[in-house]
Tab-separated table of C-alpha atoms and ligand atoms in Angstrom:
chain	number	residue	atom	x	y	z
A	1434	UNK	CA	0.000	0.000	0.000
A	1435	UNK	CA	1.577	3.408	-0.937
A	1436	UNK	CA	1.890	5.695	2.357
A	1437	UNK	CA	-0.448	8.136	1.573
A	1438	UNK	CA	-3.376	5.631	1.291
A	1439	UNK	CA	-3.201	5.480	4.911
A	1440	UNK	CA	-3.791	8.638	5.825
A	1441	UNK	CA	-7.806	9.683	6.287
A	1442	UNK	CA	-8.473	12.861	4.953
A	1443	UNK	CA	-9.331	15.573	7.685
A	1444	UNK	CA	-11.259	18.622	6.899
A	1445	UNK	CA	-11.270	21.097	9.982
A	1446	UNK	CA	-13.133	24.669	10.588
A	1447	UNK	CA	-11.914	27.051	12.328
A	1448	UNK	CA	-14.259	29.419	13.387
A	1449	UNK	CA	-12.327	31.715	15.082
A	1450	UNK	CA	-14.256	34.141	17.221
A	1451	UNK	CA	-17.690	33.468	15.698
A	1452	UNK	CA	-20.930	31.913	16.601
A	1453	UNK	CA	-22.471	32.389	19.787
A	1454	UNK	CA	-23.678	29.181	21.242
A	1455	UNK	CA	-27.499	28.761	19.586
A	1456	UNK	CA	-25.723	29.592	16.183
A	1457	UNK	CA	-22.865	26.599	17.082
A	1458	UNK	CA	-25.569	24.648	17.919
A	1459	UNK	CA	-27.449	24.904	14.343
A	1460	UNK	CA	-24.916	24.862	12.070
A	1461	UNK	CA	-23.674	21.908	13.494
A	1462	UNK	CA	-27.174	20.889	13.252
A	1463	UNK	CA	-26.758	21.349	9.796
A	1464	UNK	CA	-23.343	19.854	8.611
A	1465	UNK	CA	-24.977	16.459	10.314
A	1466	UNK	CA	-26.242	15.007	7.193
A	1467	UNK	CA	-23.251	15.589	5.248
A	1468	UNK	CA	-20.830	14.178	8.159
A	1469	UNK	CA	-23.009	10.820	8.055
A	1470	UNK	CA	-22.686	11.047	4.525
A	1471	UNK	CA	-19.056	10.805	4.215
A	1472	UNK	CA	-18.751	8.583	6.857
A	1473	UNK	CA	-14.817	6.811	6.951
A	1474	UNK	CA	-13.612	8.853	4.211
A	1475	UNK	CA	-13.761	12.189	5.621
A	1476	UNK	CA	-12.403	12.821	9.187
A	1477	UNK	CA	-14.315	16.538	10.124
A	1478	UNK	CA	-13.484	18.796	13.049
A	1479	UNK	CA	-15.064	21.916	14.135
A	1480	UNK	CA	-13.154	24.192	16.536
A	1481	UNK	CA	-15.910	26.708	17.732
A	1482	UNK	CA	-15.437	29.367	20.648
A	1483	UNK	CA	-14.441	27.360	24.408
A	1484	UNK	CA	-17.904	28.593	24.975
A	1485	UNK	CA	-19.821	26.538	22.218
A	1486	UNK	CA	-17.351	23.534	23.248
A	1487	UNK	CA	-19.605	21.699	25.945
A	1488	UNK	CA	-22.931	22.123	23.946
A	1489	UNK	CA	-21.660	20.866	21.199
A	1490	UNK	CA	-20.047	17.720	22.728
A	1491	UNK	CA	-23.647	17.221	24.526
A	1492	UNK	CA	-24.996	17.947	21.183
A	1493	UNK	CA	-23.275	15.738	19.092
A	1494	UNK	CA	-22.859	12.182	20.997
A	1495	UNK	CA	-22.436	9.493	18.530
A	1496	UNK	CA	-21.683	11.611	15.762
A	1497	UNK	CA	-18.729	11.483	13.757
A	1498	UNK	CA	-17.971	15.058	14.100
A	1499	UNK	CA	-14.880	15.666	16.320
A	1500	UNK	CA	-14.156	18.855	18.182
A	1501	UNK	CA	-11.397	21.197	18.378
A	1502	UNK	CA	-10.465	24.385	20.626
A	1503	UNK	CA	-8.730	26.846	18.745
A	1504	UNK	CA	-6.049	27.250	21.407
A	1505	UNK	CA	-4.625	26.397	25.060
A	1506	UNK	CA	-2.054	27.025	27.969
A	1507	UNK	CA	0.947	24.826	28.212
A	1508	UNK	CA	0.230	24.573	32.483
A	1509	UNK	CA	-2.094	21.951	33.629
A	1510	UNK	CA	-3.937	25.068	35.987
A	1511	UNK	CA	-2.559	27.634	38.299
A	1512	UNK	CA	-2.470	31.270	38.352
A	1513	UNK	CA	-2.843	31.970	34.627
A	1514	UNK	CA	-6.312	34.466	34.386
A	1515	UNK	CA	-8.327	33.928	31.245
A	1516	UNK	CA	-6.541	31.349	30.306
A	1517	UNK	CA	-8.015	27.348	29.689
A	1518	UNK	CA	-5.674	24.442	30.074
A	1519	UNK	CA	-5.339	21.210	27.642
A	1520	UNK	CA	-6.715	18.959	30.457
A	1521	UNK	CA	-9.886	21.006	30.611
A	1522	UNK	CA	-10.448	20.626	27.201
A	1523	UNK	CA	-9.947	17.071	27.282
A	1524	UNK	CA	-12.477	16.930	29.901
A	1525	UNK	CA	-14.374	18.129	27.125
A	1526	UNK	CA	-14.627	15.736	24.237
A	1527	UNK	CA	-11.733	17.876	22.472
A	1528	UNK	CA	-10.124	15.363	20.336
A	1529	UNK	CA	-7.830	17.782	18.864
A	1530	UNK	CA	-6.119	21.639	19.708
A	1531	UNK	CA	-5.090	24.210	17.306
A	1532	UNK	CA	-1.939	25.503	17.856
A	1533	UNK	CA	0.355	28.224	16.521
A	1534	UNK	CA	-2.378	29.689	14.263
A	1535	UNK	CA	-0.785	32.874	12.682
A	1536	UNK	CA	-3.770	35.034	14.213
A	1537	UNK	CA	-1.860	34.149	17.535
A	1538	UNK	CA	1.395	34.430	16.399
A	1539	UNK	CA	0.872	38.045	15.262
A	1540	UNK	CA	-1.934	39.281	17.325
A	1541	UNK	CA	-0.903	37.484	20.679
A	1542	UNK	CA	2.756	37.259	20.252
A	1543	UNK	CA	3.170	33.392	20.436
A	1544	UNK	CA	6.707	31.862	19.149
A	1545	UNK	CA	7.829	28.525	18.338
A	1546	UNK	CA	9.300	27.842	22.051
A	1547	UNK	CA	5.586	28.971	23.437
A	1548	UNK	CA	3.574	26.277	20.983
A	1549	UNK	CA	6.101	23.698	21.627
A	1550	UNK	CA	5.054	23.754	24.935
A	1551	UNK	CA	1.438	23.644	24.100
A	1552	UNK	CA	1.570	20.905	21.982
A	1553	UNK	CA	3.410	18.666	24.389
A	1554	UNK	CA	0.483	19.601	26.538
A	1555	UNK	CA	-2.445	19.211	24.223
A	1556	UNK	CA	-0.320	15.441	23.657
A	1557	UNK	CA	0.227	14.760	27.445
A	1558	UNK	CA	-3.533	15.650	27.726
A	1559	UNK	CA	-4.120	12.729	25.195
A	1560	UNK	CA	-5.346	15.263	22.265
A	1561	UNK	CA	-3.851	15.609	19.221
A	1562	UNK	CA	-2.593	19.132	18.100
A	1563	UNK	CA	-3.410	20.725	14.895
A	1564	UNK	CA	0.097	22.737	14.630
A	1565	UNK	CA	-0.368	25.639	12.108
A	1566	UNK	CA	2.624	27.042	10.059
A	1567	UNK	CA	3.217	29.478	7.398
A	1568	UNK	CA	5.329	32.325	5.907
A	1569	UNK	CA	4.284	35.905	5.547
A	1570	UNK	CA	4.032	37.547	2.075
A	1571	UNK	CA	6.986	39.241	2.162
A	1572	UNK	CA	8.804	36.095	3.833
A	1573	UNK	CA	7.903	34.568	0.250
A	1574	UNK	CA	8.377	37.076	-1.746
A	1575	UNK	CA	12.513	37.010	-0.399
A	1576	UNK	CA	12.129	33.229	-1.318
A	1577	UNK	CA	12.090	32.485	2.461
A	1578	UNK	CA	9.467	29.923	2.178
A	1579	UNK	CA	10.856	27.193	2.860
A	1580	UNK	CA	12.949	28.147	5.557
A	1581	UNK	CA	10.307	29.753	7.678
A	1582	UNK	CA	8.407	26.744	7.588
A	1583	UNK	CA	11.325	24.440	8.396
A	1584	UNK	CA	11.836	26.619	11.626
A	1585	UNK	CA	8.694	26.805	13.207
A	1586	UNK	CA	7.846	22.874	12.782
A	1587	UNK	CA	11.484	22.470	14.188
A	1588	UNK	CA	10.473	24.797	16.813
A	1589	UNK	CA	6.703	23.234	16.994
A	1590	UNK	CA	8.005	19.610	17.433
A	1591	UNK	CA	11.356	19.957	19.617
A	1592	UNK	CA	11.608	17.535	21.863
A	1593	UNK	CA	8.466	15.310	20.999
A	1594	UNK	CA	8.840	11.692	20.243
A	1595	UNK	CA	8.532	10.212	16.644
A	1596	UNK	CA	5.426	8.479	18.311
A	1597	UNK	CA	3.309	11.489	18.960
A	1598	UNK	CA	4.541	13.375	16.227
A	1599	UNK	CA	2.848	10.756	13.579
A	1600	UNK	CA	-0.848	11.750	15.511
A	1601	UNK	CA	-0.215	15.373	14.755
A	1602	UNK	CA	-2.236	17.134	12.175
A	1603	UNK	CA	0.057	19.987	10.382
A	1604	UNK	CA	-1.295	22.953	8.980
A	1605	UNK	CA	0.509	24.625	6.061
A	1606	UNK	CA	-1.147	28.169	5.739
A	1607	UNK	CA	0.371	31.225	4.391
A	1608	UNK	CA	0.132	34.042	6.401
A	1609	UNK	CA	-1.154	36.409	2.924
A	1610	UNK	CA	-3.999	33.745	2.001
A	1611	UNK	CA	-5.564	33.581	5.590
A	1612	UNK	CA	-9.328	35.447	5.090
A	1613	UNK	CA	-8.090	37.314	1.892
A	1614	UNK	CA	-9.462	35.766	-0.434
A	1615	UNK	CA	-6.290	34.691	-2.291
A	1616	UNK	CA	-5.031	30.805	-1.670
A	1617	UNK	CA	-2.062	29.229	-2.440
A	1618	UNK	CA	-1.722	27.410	-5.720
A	1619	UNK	CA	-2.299	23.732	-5.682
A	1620	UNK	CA	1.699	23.953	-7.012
A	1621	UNK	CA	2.599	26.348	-3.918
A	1622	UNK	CA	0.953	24.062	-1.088
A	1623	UNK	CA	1.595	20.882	-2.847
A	1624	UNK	CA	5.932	21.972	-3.034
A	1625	UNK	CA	5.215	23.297	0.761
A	1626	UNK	CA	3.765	19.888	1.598
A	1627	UNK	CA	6.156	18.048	0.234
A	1628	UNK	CA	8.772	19.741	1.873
A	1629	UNK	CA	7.361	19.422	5.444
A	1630	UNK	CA	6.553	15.324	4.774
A	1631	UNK	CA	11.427	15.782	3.670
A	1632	UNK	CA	11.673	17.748	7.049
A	1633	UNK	CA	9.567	14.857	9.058
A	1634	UNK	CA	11.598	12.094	7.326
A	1635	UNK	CA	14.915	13.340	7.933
A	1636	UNK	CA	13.969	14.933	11.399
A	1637	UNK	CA	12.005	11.207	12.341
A	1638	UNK	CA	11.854	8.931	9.971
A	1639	UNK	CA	9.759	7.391	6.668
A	1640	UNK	CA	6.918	5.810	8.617
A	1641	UNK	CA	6.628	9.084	10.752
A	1642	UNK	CA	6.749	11.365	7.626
A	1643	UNK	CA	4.023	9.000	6.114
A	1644	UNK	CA	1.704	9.206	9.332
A	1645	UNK	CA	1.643	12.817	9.577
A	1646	UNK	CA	-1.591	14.456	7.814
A	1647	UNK	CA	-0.351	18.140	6.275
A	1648	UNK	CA	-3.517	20.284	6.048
A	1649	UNK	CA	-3.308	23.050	3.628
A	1650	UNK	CA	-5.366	26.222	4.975
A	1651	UNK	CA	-5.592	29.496	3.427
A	1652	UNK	CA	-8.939	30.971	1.832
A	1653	UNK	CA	-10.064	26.888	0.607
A	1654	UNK	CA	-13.659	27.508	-0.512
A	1655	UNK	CA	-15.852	25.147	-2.626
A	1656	UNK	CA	-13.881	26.506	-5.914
A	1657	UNK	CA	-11.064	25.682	-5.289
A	1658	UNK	CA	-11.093	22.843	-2.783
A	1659	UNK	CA	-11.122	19.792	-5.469
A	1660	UNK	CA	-7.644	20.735	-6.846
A	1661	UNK	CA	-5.506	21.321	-3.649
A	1662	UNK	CA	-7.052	18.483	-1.696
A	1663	UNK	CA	-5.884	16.220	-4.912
A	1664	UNK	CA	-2.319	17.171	-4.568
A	1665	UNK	CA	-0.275	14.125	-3.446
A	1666	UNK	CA	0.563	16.090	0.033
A	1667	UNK	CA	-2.430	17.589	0.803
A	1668	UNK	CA	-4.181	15.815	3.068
A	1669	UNK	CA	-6.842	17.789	3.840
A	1670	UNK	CA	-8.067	21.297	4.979
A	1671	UNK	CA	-7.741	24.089	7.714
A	1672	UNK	CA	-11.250	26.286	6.976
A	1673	UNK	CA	-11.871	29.599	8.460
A	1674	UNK	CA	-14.567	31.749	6.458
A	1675	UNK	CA	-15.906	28.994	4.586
A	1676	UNK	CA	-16.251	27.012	7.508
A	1677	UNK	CA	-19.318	29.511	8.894
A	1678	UNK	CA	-21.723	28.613	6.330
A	1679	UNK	CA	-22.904	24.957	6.116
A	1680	UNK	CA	-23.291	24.835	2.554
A	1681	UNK	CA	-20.002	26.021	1.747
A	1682	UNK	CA	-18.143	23.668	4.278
A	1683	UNK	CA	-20.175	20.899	3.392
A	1684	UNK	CA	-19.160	21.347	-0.304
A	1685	UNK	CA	-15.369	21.552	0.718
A	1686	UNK	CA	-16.144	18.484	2.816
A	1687	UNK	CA	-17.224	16.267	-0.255
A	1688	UNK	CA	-14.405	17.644	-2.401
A	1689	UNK	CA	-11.912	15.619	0.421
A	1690	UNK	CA	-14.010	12.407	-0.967
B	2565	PEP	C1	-7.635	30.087	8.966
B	2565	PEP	O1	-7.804	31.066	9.658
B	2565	PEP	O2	-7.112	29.073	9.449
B	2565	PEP	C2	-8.043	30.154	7.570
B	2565	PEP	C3	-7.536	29.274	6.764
B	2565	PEP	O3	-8.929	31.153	7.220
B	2565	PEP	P1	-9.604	31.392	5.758
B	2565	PEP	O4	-10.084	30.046	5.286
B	2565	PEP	O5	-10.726	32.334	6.034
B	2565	PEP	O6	-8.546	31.939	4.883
């Protein structure tokens, strides 16, 4: 069996600071159908507010709709206001944690070191991160690419055993196609992809490299989901805009098929 036959496409929205709870509640409601529809083929994963997090595990029991938090503090508890901890949202029915997103990494000044340790806590918590990486546009446009992205998974992964890396989920998403409309080309992502699955070989090893699912996020909408989720690579989508209407998510859903 070639490696990538093993890995299950995964399809993930993001939702970001959207939806209150009732709104959660029905589009969820909505993707339902679809989610039965695909059934094995399709792994999907919402990541709605904390807030929306316990409703929707209530709401969907026996579903095969896995949640997400967008985000969480290395520390177990303790003296860390606003903050929720990786435990807590295992508590939760989390079954995975974004981490790294570029929204935090600009707007709330996290670094490699800082989602290192949050992924060794969303694994030690028995979740599986969703790490998120990605260059800026002018980062690509000095041919930096590559070299961005090798840092921060270096960075992301430092320290973490081959065996919990291959139940990470990575997300390649350049910074200048996040909510502007403009996505990478299925050439970009797929050469990006490809790179990362190198990186994971030489930094683990083939069976690792072959494990890992590489998302590609980055303004995927119905469009243009078909052609990047059949790159070789690309083993599914990171969805934020798209991912707020049901239609549109369920149509980038079926593409994965
Ligand atoms: C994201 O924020 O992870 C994302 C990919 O957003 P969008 O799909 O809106 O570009």
């Amino acid at each position: 069996m070639a490696v990538s036959a093993r890995r299950r496409k995964i399809v993930a929205g993001n939702w970001k600071m959207n939806k209150t709870v009732p709104e959660a509640l029905a589009l969820v409601r909505e993707l339902r159908g679809t989610v039965a529809a695909v059934g094995d083929v399709v792994e999907v994963v919402v990541a709605p507010t904390f807030l929306a997090l316990q409703p929707l595990h209530v709401a969907l029991e026996g579903a095969p709709l896995q949640l997400a938090a967008q985000n969480c503090h290395w520390e177990s508890s303790g003296a860390f206001t606003g903050e929720v901890s990786a435990p807590m949202l295992a508590e939760l029915g989390c079954a995975y944690v974004i981490v790294g997103h570029s929204e935090r990494r600009q707007l709330f000044g996290e670094t490699d070191e800082s989602v290192n340790k949050k992924a060794r806590a969303v694994v030690a918590a028995g979740m599986k991160p969703i790490l998120c990486v990605g260059e800026t546009l002018a980062e690509r446009e000095a041919n930096q690419t590559l070299d961005v992205v090798e840092r921060q998974v270096r960075g992301g992964l430092a320290g973490i055993e081959a065996k919990d890396v291959a139940t990470f989920v990575l997300a390649y998403e350049p910074v200048w196609a996040i909510g502007t409309g403009r996505n990478a080309t299925s050439a970009q992502a797929q050469e990006v992809h490809a790179a990362i699955r190198g990186l994971l070989g030489r930094l683990y090893d083939g069976e690792t490299a072959g494990r890992v699912r590489i998302q590609y996020g980055g303004s995927v909408k119905p469009d243009n989901a078909a052609e990047l989720l059949g790159q070789p690579d690309i083993d599914g989508a990171l969805v934020g805009g798209a991912s707020l209407k049901a239609g549109d998510f369920a149509a980038i859903i079926k593409a994965a098929t």
